mmCIF file of C-alpha atoms in Angstrom:
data_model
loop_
_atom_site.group_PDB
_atom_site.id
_atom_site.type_symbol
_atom_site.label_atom_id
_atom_site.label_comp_id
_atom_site.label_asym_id
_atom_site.label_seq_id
_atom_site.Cartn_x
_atom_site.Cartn_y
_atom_site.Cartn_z
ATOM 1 C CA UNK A 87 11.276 -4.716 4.894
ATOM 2 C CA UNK A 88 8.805 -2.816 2.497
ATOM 3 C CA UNK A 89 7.205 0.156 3.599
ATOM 4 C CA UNK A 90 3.803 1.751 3.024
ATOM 5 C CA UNK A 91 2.022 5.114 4.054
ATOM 6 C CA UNK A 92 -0.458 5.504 6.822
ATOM 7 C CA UNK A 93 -2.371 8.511 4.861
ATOM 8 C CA UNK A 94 -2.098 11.003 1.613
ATOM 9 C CA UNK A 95 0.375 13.944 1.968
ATOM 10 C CA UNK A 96 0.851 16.927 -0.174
ATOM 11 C CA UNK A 97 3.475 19.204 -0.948
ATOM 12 C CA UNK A 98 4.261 22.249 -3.626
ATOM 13 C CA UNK A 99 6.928 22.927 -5.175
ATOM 14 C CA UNK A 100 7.613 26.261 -7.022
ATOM 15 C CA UNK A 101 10.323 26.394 -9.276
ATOM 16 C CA UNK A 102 10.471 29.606 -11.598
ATOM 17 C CA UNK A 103 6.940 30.012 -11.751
ATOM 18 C CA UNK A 104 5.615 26.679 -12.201
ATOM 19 C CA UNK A 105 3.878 24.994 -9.723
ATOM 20 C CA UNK A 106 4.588 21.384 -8.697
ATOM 21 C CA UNK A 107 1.644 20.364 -6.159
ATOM 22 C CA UNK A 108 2.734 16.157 -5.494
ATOM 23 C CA UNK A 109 0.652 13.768 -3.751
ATOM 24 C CA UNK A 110 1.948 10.707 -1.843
ATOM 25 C CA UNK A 111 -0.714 8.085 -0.681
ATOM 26 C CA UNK A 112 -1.219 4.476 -0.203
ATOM 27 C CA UNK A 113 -2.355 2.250 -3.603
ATOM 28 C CA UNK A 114 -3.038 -1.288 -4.104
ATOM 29 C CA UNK A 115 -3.893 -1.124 -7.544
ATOM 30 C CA UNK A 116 -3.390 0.568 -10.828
ATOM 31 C CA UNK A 117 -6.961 0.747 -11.990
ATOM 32 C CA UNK A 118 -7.393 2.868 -8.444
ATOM 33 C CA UNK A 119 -4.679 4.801 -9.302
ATOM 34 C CA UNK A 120 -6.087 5.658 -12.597
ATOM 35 C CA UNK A 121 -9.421 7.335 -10.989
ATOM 36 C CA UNK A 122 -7.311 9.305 -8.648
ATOM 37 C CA UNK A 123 -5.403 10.717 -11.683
ATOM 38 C CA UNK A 124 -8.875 10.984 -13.608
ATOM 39 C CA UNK A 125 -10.095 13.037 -10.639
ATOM 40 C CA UNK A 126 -7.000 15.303 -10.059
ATOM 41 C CA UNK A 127 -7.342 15.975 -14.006
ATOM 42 C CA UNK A 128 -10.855 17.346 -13.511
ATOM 43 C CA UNK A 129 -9.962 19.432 -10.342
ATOM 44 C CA UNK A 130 -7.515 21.086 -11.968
ATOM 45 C CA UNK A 131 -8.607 21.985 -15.529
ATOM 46 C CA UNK A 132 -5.901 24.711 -16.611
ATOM 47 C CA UNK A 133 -2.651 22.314 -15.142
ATOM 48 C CA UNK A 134 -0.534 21.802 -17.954
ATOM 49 C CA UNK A 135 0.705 18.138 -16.775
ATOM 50 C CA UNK A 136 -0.517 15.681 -14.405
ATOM 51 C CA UNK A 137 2.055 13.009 -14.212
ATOM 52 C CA UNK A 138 2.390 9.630 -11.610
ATOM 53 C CA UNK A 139 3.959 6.931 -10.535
ATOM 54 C CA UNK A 140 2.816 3.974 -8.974
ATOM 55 C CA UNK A 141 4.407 1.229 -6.709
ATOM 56 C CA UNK A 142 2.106 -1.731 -6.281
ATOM 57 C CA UNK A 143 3.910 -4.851 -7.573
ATOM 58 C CA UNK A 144 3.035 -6.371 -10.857
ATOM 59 C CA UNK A 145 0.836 -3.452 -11.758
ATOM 60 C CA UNK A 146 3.501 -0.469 -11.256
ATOM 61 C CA UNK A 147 3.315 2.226 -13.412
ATOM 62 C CA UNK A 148 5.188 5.827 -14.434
ATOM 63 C CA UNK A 149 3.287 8.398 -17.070
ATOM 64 C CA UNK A 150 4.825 11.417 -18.273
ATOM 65 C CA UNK A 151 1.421 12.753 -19.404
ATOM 66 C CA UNK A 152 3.161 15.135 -22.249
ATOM 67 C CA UNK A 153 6.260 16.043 -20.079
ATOM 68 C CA UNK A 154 9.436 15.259 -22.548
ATOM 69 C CA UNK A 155 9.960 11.554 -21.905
ATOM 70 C CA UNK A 156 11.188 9.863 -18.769
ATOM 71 C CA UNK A 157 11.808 13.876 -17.081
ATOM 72 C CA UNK A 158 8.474 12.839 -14.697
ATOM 73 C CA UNK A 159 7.155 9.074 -14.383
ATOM 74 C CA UNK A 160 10.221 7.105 -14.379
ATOM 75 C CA UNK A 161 12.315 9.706 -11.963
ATOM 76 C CA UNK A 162 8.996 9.673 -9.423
ATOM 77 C CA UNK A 163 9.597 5.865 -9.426
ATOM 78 C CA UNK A 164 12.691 5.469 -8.769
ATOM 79 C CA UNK A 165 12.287 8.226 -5.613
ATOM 80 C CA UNK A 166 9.728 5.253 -4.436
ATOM 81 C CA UNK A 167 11.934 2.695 -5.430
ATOM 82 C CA UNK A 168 15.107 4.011 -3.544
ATOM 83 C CA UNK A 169 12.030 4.633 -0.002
ATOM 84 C CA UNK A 170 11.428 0.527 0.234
ATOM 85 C CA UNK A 171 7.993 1.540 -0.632
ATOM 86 C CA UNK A 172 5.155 -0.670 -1.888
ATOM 87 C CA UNK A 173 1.569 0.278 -2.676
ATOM 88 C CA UNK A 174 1.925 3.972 -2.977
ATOM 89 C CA UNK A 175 0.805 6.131 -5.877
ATOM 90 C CA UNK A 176 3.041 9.595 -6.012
ATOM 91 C CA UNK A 177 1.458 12.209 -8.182
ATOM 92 C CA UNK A 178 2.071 15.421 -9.655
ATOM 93 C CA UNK A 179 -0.140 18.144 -10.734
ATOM 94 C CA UNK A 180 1.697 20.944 -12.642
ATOM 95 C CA UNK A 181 0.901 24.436 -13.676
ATOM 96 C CA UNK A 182 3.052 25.835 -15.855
ATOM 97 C CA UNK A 183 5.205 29.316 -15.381
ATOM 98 C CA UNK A 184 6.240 30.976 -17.996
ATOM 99 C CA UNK A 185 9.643 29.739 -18.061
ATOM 100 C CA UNK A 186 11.165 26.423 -19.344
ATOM 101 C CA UNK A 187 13.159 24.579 -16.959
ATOM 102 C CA UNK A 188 15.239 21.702 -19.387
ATOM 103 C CA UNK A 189 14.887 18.153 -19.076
ATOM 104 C CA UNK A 190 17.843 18.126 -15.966
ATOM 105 C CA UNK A 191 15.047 20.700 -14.305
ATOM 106 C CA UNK A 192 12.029 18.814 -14.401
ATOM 107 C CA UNK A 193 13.544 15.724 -13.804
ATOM 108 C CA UNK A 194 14.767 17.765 -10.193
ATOM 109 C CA UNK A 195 11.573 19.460 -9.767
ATOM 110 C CA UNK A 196 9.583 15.868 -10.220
ATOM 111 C CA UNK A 197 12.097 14.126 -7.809
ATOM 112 C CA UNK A 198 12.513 16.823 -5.363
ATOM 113 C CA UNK A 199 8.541 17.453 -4.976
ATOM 114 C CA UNK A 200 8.066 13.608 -4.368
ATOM 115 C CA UNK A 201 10.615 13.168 -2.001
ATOM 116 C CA UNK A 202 9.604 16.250 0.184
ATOM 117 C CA UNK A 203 6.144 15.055 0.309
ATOM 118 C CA UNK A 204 7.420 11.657 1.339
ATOM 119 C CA UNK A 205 9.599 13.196 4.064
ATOM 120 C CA UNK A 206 6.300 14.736 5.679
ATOM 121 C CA UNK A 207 4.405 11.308 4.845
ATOM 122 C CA UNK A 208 4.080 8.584 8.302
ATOM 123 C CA UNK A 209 5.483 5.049 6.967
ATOM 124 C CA UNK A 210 4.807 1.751 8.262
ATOM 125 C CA UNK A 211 5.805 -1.670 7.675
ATOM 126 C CA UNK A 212 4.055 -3.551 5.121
ATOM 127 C CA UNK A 213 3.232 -7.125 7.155
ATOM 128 C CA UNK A 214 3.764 -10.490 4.421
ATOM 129 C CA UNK A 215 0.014 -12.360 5.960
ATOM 130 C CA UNK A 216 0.012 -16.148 6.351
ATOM 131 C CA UNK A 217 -3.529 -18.024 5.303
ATOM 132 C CA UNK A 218 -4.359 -20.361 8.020
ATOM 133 C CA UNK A 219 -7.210 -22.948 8.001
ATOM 134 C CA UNK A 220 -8.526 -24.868 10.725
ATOM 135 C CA UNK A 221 -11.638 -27.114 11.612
ATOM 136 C CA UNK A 222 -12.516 -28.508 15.577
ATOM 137 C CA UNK A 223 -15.280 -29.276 17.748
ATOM 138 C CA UNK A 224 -17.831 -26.435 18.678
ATOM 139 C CA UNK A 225 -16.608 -27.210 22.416
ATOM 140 C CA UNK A 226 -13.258 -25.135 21.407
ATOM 141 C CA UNK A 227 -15.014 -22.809 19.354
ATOM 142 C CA UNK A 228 -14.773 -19.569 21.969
ATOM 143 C CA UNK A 229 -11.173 -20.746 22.895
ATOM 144 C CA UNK A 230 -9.949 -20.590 19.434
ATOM 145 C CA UNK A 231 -11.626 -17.163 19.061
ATOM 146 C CA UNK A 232 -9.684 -15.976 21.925
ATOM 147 C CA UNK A 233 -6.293 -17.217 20.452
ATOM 148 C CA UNK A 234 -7.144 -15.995 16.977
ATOM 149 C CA UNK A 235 -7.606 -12.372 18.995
ATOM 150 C CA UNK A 236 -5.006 -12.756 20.865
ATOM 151 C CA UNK A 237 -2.379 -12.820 18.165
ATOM 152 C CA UNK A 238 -4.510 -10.129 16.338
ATOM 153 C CA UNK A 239 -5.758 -12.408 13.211
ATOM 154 C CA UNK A 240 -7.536 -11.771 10.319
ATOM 155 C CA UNK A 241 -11.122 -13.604 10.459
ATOM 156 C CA UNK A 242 -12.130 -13.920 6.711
ATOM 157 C CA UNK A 243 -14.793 -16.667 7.496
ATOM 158 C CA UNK A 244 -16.212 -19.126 10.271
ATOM 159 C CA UNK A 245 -18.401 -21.898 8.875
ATOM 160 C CA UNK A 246 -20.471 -24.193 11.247
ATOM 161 C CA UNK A 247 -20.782 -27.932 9.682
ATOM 162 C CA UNK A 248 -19.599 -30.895 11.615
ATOM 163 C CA UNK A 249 -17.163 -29.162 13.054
ATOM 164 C CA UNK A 250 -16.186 -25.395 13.033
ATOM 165 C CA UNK A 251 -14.359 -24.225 10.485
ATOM 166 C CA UNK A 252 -11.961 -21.265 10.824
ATOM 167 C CA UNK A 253 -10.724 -19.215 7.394
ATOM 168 C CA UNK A 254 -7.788 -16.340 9.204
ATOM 169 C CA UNK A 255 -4.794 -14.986 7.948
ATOM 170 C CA UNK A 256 -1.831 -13.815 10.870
ATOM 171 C CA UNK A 257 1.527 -11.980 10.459
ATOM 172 C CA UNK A 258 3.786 -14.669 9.013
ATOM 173 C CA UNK A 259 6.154 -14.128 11.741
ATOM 174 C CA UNK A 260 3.562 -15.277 14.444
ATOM 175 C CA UNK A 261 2.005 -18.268 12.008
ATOM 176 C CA UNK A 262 4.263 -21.172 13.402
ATOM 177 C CA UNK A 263 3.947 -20.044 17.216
ATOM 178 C CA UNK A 264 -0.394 -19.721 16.366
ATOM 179 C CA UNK A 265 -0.496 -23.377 15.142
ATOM 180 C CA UNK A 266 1.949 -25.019 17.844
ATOM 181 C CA UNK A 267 -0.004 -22.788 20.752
ATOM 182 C CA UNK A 268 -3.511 -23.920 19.564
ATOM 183 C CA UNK A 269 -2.273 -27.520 18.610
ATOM 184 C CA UNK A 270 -1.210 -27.895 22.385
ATOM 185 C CA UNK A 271 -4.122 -25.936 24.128
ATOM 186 C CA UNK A 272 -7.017 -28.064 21.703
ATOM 187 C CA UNK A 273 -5.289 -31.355 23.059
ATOM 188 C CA UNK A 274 -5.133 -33.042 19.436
ATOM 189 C CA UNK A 275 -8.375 -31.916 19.026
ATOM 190 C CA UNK A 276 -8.056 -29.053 16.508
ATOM 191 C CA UNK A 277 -6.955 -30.351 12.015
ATOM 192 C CA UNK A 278 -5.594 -28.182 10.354
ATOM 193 C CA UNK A 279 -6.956 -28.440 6.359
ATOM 194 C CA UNK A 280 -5.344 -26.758 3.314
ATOM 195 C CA UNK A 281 -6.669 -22.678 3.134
ATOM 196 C CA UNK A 282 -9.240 -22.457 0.951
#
């Protein structure tokens, strides 16, 4: 099962000199992800690099940002890769020491500052969601609310016509035992129509 983060962590890293100050934090999206970087480039004006990675699916992403390539982006990655994580941007500001640490050095320094601020970073379990849409009389209108609570759905719309009209997305483990709970407590009442 993927994982994501609750909240941003930080850690630094110093490795002769150099500062490595990485950022873990949820991300759905890369052109998010490219603000955050935008904004950690203006907070820190003399850092010599200011490398990422980001997990989110099709739009997944690893930038050196001047760092000899694949010593940064790529190794940041994989260290997300290898968690089971999903939607989570990893970034690392660095300020540079004085002393050159080799390609086998930064790729350590990248990795290691990741994975420590991972290890101080609260995980949870990224839930696949289940579109559901439903239409029934107004009569059952509070007692489908109830249910729909009760199994802790997603309301994305109501619409009052005819009939009532219910939009919701549930975990997808809980879809199948939703639909046969309501189908029996709505009496054959309650159609279920394809989600908008």
């Amino acid at each position: 099962m993927p994982f994501s983060l609750k909240a941003p962590v930080q850690y630094e890293l110093v490795i002769k000199k150099s500062r490595f100050i990485a950022c873990v934090q949820p991300m759905s999206d890369r052109s998010t992800a490219q603000q955050i970087v935008a904004g950690l480039k203006a907070a820190h004006p003399t850092a010599a690099h200011v490398c990422w990675a980001l997990l989110a699916g099709g739009q997944s992403a690893a930038v050196d940002d001047g760092e000899p390539s694949g010593t940064a982006g790529r190794p940041m990655l994989d260290v997300l890769r290898h968690q089971d994580l999903e939607g989570v941007l990893a970034t690392v500001v660095r300020y540079f020491g004085g002393v050159k640490l080799g390609a086998g050095g930064l790729v350590r320094a990248y990795t290691d500052s990741v994975a420590q601020a991972l290890l101080l970073a609260e995980k949870i379990p990224l839930l696949k969601m289940t579109s559901l849409r439903c239409c029934a009389p107004y009569a059952l209108e509070g007692h489908i609310r109830r249910a729909l609570a009760a199994y802790t759905a997603v309301q994305l719309e109501v619409e009052h016509g005819s009939q009532v009209v219910f939009n919701f997305a549930v975990t997808a483990d809980v879809a199948d035992e939703l639909i046969a709970q309501l189908n029996e407590s709505c009496h054959g009442q309650l159609g279920w129509l394809s989600p908008a």
